CSV table of C-alpha atoms in Angstrom, one decimal:
chain,number,residue,atom,x,y,z
I,1,UNK,CA,81.1,29.9,18.9
I,2,UNK,CA,78.0,29.0,17.1
I,3,UNK,CA,76.8,25.4,17.1
I,4,UNK,CA,76.8,23.5,13.8
I,5,UNK,CA,74.1,21.1,12.6
I,6,UNK,CA,73.1,18.3,10.3
I,7,UNK,CA,69.7,18.0,8.6
I,8,UNK,CA,66.8,16.6,10.6
I,9,UNK,CA,66.0,12.9,10.5
I,10,UNK,CA,63.1,10.8,11.6
I,11,UNK,CA,63.1,7.2,12.9
I,12,UNK,CA,61.1,4.7,14.8
I,13,UNK,CA,63.0,2.5,17.2
I,14,UNK,CA,62.8,-1.2,16.3
I,15,UNK,CA,61.3,-4.2,17.9
I,16,UNK,CA,64.6,-5.7,18.7
I,17,UNK,CA,63.1,-9.2,18.4
I,18,UNK,CA,62.6,-8.5,14.7
I,19,UNK,CA,65.8,-6.4,14.5
I,20,UNK,CA,64.6,-4.0,11.8
I,21,UNK,CA,65.6,-0.3,11.7
I,22,UNK,CA,65.9,2.5,9.2
I,23,UNK,CA,68.8,4.8,9.4
I,24,UNK,CA,69.9,7.7,7.2
I,25,UNK,CA,72.4,7.1,4.4
I,26,UNK,CA,75.6,8.8,5.5
I,27,UNK,CA,76.0,11.8,7.9
I,28,UNK,CA,72.5,13.2,7.9
I,29,UNK,CA,69.1,12.7,6.3
I,30,UNK,CA,65.7,11.4,7.1
I,31,UNK,CA,65.0,7.8,8.3
I,32,UNK,CA,62.0,5.8,9.2
I,33,UNK,CA,61.7,2.5,11.0
I,34,UNK,CA,58.8,0.5,12.6
I,35,UNK,CA,58.8,-0.4,16.3
I,36,UNK,CA,55.5,-1.3,17.9
I,37,UNK,CA,57.5,-2.6,20.9
I,38,UNK,CA,60.7,-1.5,22.5
I,39,UNK,CA,62.9,-3.8,24.5
I,40,UNK,CA,63.8,-2.5,28.0
I,41,UNK,CA,67.6,-1.6,27.9
I,42,UNK,CA,69.8,-3.3,30.4
I,43,UNK,CA,70.8,-1.6,33.6
I,44,UNK,CA,73.5,1.0,32.8
I,45,UNK,CA,72.5,1.5,29.2
I,46,UNK,CA,72.3,5.3,28.7
I,47,UNK,CA,69.2,4.7,26.5
I,48,UNK,CA,67.3,3.3,29.5
I,49,UNK,CA,66.0,6.7,30.4
I,50,UNK,CA,64.9,7.5,26.8
I,51,UNK,CA,62.3,4.7,26.3
I,52,UNK,CA,59.1,5.4,24.4
I,53,UNK,CA,56.9,2.6,23.2
I,54,UNK,CA,55.2,3.0,19.8
I,55,UNK,CA,56.5,6.6,19.2
I,56,UNK,CA,58.3,8.2,16.3
I,57,UNK,CA,61.5,9.9,17.1
I,58,UNK,CA,62.4,13.0,15.1
I,59,UNK,CA,65.9,14.4,15.6
I,60,UNK,CA,68.6,16.6,14.3
I,61,UNK,CA,72.4,16.4,14.9
I,62,UNK,CA,74.6,19.3,15.5
I,63,UNK,CA,78.0,20.3,16.9
I,64,UNK,CA,77.4,22.3,20.1
I,65,UNK,CA,79.2,25.5,21.0
I,66,UNK,CA,80.7,26.2,24.5
I,67,UNK,CA,77.6,28.1,25.5
I,68,UNK,CA,75.0,25.5,24.5
I,69,UNK,CA,74.1,24.4,28.0
I,70,UNK,CA,73.9,27.9,29.3
I,71,UNK,CA,71.6,28.8,26.4
I,72,UNK,CA,69.4,25.7,27.2
I,73,UNK,CA,69.1,27.0,30.8
I,74,UNK,CA,68.1,30.4,29.5
I,75,UNK,CA,65.4,28.8,27.3
I,76,UNK,CA,64.0,27.0,30.4
I,77,UNK,CA,65.7,23.6,29.8
I,78,UNK,CA,66.0,21.1,32.6
I,79,UNK,CA,69.1,18.8,33.0
I,80,UNK,CA,67.7,15.3,33.4
I,81,UNK,CA,70.9,13.3,33.9
I,82,UNK,CA,74.5,12.9,33.0
I,83,UNK,CA,75.9,9.5,32.0
I,84,UNK,CA,79.3,8.1,30.9
I,85,UNK,CA,79.7,5.0,28.7
I,86,UNK,CA,82.5,3.4,26.6
I,87,UNK,CA,82.0,2.2,23.0
I,88,UNK,CA,84.5,-0.2,21.4
I,89,UNK,CA,84.3,-1.2,17.7
I,90,UNK,CA,85.8,-4.3,16.2
I,91,UNK,CA,86.9,-5.3,12.7
I,92,UNK,CA,89.6,-7.1,10.8
I,93,UNK,CA,92.9,-5.3,10.0
I,94,UNK,CA,91.5,-4.7,6.5
I,95,UNK,CA,88.2,-3.3,7.9
I,96,UNK,CA,86.3,-6.1,6.1
I,97,UNK,CA,83.2,-5.4,8.1
I,98,UNK,CA,83.1,-1.7,7.7
I,99,UNK,CA,83.8,-1.9,4.0
I,100,UNK,CA,80.8,-4.2,3.8
I,101,UNK,CA,78.8,-1.6,5.7
I,102,UNK,CA,78.7,-3.8,8.9
I,103,UNK,CA,79.5,-2.2,12.2
I,104,UNK,CA,80.3,-4.3,15.3
I,105,UNK,CA,80.2,-2.5,18.6
I,106,UNK,CA,80.4,-3.4,22.3
I,107,UNK,CA,78.9,-0.8,24.6
I,108,UNK,CA,79.9,-1.0,28.2
I,109,UNK,CA,76.9,-2.2,30.2
I,110,UNK,CA,74.8,-3.0,27.1
I,111,UNK,CA,76.6,-5.8,25.3
I,112,UNK,CA,77.2,-6.4,21.7
I,113,UNK,CA,75.5,-4.9,18.7
I,114,UNK,CA,76.0,-5.5,14.9
I,115,UNK,CA,74.5,-3.1,12.4
I,116,UNK,CA,74.2,-4.4,8.9
I,117,UNK,CA,72.4,-3.4,5.7
I,118,UNK,CA,68.8,-4.3,5.3
I,119,UNK,CA,66.5,-4.3,2.3
I,120,UNK,CA,68.1,-2.7,-0.8
I,121,UNK,CA,64.9,-1.5,-2.3
I,122,UNK,CA,64.1,1.3,0.2
I,123,UNK,CA,62.9,4.3,-1.7
I,124,UNK,CA,64.1,7.9,-1.1
I,125,UNK,CA,67.2,9.1,0.7
I,126,UNK,CA,67.1,6.2,3.2
I,127,UNK,CA,69.3,3.2,4.1
I,128,UNK,CA,67.7,0.4,6.0
I,129,UNK,CA,69.9,-1.3,8.6
I,130,UNK,CA,69.2,-4.4,10.6
I,131,UNK,CA,70.3,-4.1,14.2
I,132,UNK,CA,71.3,-7.4,15.7
I,133,UNK,CA,71.8,-7.7,19.5
I,134,UNK,CA,71.3,-11.4,20.1
I,135,UNK,CA,74.8,-12.9,20.2
I,136,UNK,CA,74.0,-16.1,18.2
I,137,UNK,CA,72.5,-13.9,15.4
I,138,UNK,CA,75.5,-11.6,15.6
I,139,UNK,CA,78.0,-14.5,15.3
I,140,UNK,CA,76.1,-16.0,12.4
I,141,UNK,CA,76.1,-12.8,10.4
I,142,UNK,CA,79.8,-12.2,11.2
I,143,UNK,CA,80.7,-15.6,9.9
I,144,UNK,CA,78.5,-15.0,6.8
I,145,UNK,CA,80.1,-11.7,5.9
I,146,UNK,CA,83.7,-12.9,6.6
I,147,UNK,CA,83.1,-16.2,4.7
I,148,UNK,CA,83.7,-18.4,7.7
I,149,UNK,CA,81.9,-21.4,9.0
I,150,UNK,CA,79.7,-20.7,12.0
I,151,UNK,CA,81.9,-21.0,15.1
I,152,UNK,CA,81.4,-21.7,18.8
I,153,UNK,CA,78.2,-21.6,20.8
I,154,UNK,CA,77.1,-18.1,19.7
I,155,UNK,CA,79.2,-15.9,22.0
I,156,UNK,CA,80.8,-13.0,20.2
I,157,UNK,CA,83.9,-12.8,22.4
I,158,UNK,CA,84.7,-16.4,21.7
I,159,UNK,CA,84.8,-15.8,17.9
I,160,UNK,CA,86.8,-12.6,17.8
I,161,UNK,CA,90.2,-14.4,17.5
I,162,UNK,CA,89.1,-17.1,15.1
I,163,UNK,CA,87.5,-14.5,12.8
I,164,UNK,CA,90.5,-12.2,13.0
I,165,UNK,CA,88.6,-9.4,14.6
I,166,UNK,CA,90.3,-6.8,16.8
I,167,UNK,CA,89.5,-3.6,18.5
I,168,UNK,CA,89.8,-0.7,16.0
I,169,UNK,CA,88.3,2.1,18.0
I,170,UNK,CA,87.4,2.7,21.7
I,171,UNK,CA,86.3,5.8,23.4
I,172,UNK,CA,84.4,7.1,26.4
I,173,UNK,CA,81.4,9.4,25.9
I,174,UNK,CA,80.1,11.8,28.5
I,175,UNK,CA,76.4,12.7,27.8
I,176,UNK,CA,74.2,15.3,29.4
I,177,UNK,CA,70.5,14.9,28.6
I,178,UNK,CA,68.2,17.9,28.7
I,179,UNK,CA,64.5,18.5,28.1
I,180,UNK,CA,62.5,21.7,27.5
I,181,UNK,CA,59.1,23.0,26.1
I,182,UNK,CA,59.3,25.9,23.7
I,183,UNK,CA,57.7,29.1,24.9
I,184,UNK,CA,54.1,29.3,23.7
I,185,UNK,CA,53.7,25.5,23.2
I,186,UNK,CA,50.7,23.6,24.4
I,187,UNK,CA,51.3,22.3,27.9
I,188,UNK,CA,50.2,18.8,26.8
I,189,UNK,CA,52.7,18.7,24.0
I,190,UNK,CA,55.7,16.5,24.7
I,191,UNK,CA,58.9,18.3,25.5
I,192,UNK,CA,61.9,18.5,23.2
I,193,UNK,CA,65.0,16.6,24.3
I,194,UNK,CA,68.7,17.6,23.7
I,195,UNK,CA,71.5,15.2,24.2
I,196,UNK,CA,75.0,16.7,24.4
I,197,UNK,CA,77.9,14.2,23.9
I,198,UNK,CA,81.6,14.7,24.4
I,199,UNK,CA,84.0,12.0,23.5
I,200,UNK,CA,87.2,11.6,25.5
I,201,UNK,CA,89.3,12.6,22.4
I,202,UNK,CA,87.7,16.0,22.4
I,203,UNK,CA,84.9,15.8,19.9
I,204,UNK,CA,81.5,17.0,20.8
I,205,UNK,CA,78.2,16.4,19.1
I,206,UNK,CA,74.6,17.2,20.1
I,207,UNK,CA,71.1,16.0,19.1
I,208,UNK,CA,67.7,17.7,19.3
I,209,UNK,CA,64.8,15.3,19.3
I,210,UNK,CA,61.1,15.1,19.7
I,211,UNK,CA,58.7,12.1,20.1
I,212,UNK,CA,55.4,12.0,18.3
I,213,UNK,CA,52.6,9.4,18.0
I,214,UNK,CA,51.8,9.7,14.3
I,215,UNK,CA,53.6,10.4,11.0
I,216,UNK,CA,51.2,13.3,10.4
I,217,UNK,CA,52.8,15.0,13.4
I,218,UNK,CA,56.3,14.8,12.0
I,219,UNK,CA,56.4,18.1,10.1
I,220,UNK,CA,55.3,20.1,13.1
I,221,UNK,CA,58.0,18.3,15.2
I,222,UNK,CA,60.6,19.1,12.6
I,223,UNK,CA,59.5,22.7,12.7
I,224,UNK,CA,59.9,22.8,16.5
I,225,UNK,CA,63.3,21.1,16.3
I,226,UNK,CA,64.6,23.6,13.7
I,227,UNK,CA,63.1,26.5,15.8
I,228,UNK,CA,65.0,25.3,18.9
I,229,UNK,CA,68.2,24.7,16.8
I,230,UNK,CA,68.0,28.3,15.6
I,231,UNK,CA,67.6,29.5,19.2
I,232,UNK,CA,70.8,27.5,20.0
I,233,UNK,CA,72.7,29.3,17.2
I,234,UNK,CA,72.7,26.3,14.9
I,235,UNK,CA,73.3,27.1,11.2
I,236,UNK,CA,70.7,25.5,8.9
I,237,UNK,CA,72.6,23.2,6.5
I,238,UNK,CA,75.8,22.0,8.1
I,239,UNK,CA,76.4,18.3,8.9
I,240,UNK,CA,77.9,16.7,12.0
I,241,UNK,CA,79.9,13.5,11.6
I,242,UNK,CA,79.6,10.6,14.0
I,243,UNK,CA,82.1,10.1,16.9
I,244,UNK,CA,83.5,7.0,15.3
I,245,UNK,CA,84.2,8.6,11.9
I,246,UNK,CA,85.9,11.5,13.6
I,247,UNK,CA,87.9,9.0,15.7
I,248,UNK,CA,89.1,7.3,12.5
I,249,UNK,CA,89.9,10.5,10.8
I,250,UNK,CA,92.1,11.6,13.7
I,251,UNK,CA,93.8,8.4,14.9
I,252,UNK,CA,93.5,6.0,12.0
I,253,UNK,CA,93.7,8.1,8.9
I,254,UNK,CA,94.7,5.2,6.6
I,255,UNK,CA,91.6,3.3,7.7
I,256,UNK,CA,89.5,6.4,7.1
I,257,UNK,CA,90.9,6.7,3.6
I,258,UNK,CA,90.2,3.0,3.1
I,259,UNK,CA,86.6,3.6,3.9
I,260,UNK,CA,86.4,6.5,1.6
I,261,UNK,CA,87.6,4.4,-1.3
I,262,UNK,CA,85.1,1.6,-0.4
I,263,UNK,CA,82.2,4.0,-0.7
I,264,UNK,CA,81.0,4.3,-4.3
I,265,UNK,CA,80.4,8.0,-4.1
I,266,UNK,CA,84.0,8.5,-3.0
I,267,UNK,CA,83.3,11.4,-0.6
I,268,UNK,CA,81.9,9.7,2.5
I,269,UNK,CA,82.5,6.4,4.2
I,270,UNK,CA,79.8,3.7,4.0
I,271,UNK,CA,77.4,3.7,6.9
I,272,UNK,CA,78.4,7.0,8.4
I,273,UNK,CA,75.0,7.5,9.9
I,274,UNK,CA,74.1,8.8,13.4
I,275,UNK,CA,76.3,6.6,15.3
I,276,UNK,CA,74.5,7.0,18.8
I,277,UNK,CA,71.6,5.5,17.3
I,278,UNK,CA,74.1,3.7,15.1
I,279,UNK,CA,77.9,4.1,15.1
I,280,UNK,CA,78.5,6.1,18.2
């Protein structure tokens, strides 16, 4: 089985103190975001081994085939680590947050995170999201979106009940992280990375990524990513949905249809970006 892919995208990880981040609009695309500093993830966070300060991350999503890992080994890839983590998403019964393009997630070992729309005047095929991880800021934004007075002392768990928030999706992801250098590449060039995720409900999604120092290096990085994708048997123009969206499609089809209707284009739910970086 050949792997399937989405288009490439580019992003810079945010300074979580400022909380700004650019993500692509919908399933695939190109995104940019500033991050001169990167907060060290908490122990157990699967992103802890993927830190890079001041770098631009260029990546492409795809659905891997059963022989992807074997092919990575043939290409000289090295398995860096395997990790397992659980993501749980919360919303009202009417999905008030998701319909407003706000996504509340609790990742096991990493705490709470709320993704919400940023500036509306971003040019090009981009959607800017603000990534909130400080609980008082998360609570304040939740109350604002849901039209409630600010509650409690800023702890998310304490306001779930008063705000009518409940778990709407929860799944475990097994991730294998690979790295490799394409044949003929300069030894000093950074290696490409490939993350292969499998959710416990049977959906698999992969990501090829490269880290560069300057925007001028992005085109060359994209070329390398597409080259590796081709070596992995990835077709050029197919998209890979997020784990969360596939979960809703399979297990909460009425909620999925509600999100479709909430999206002005009528064909994709709002905020269906790369969920590892965003929705899971």
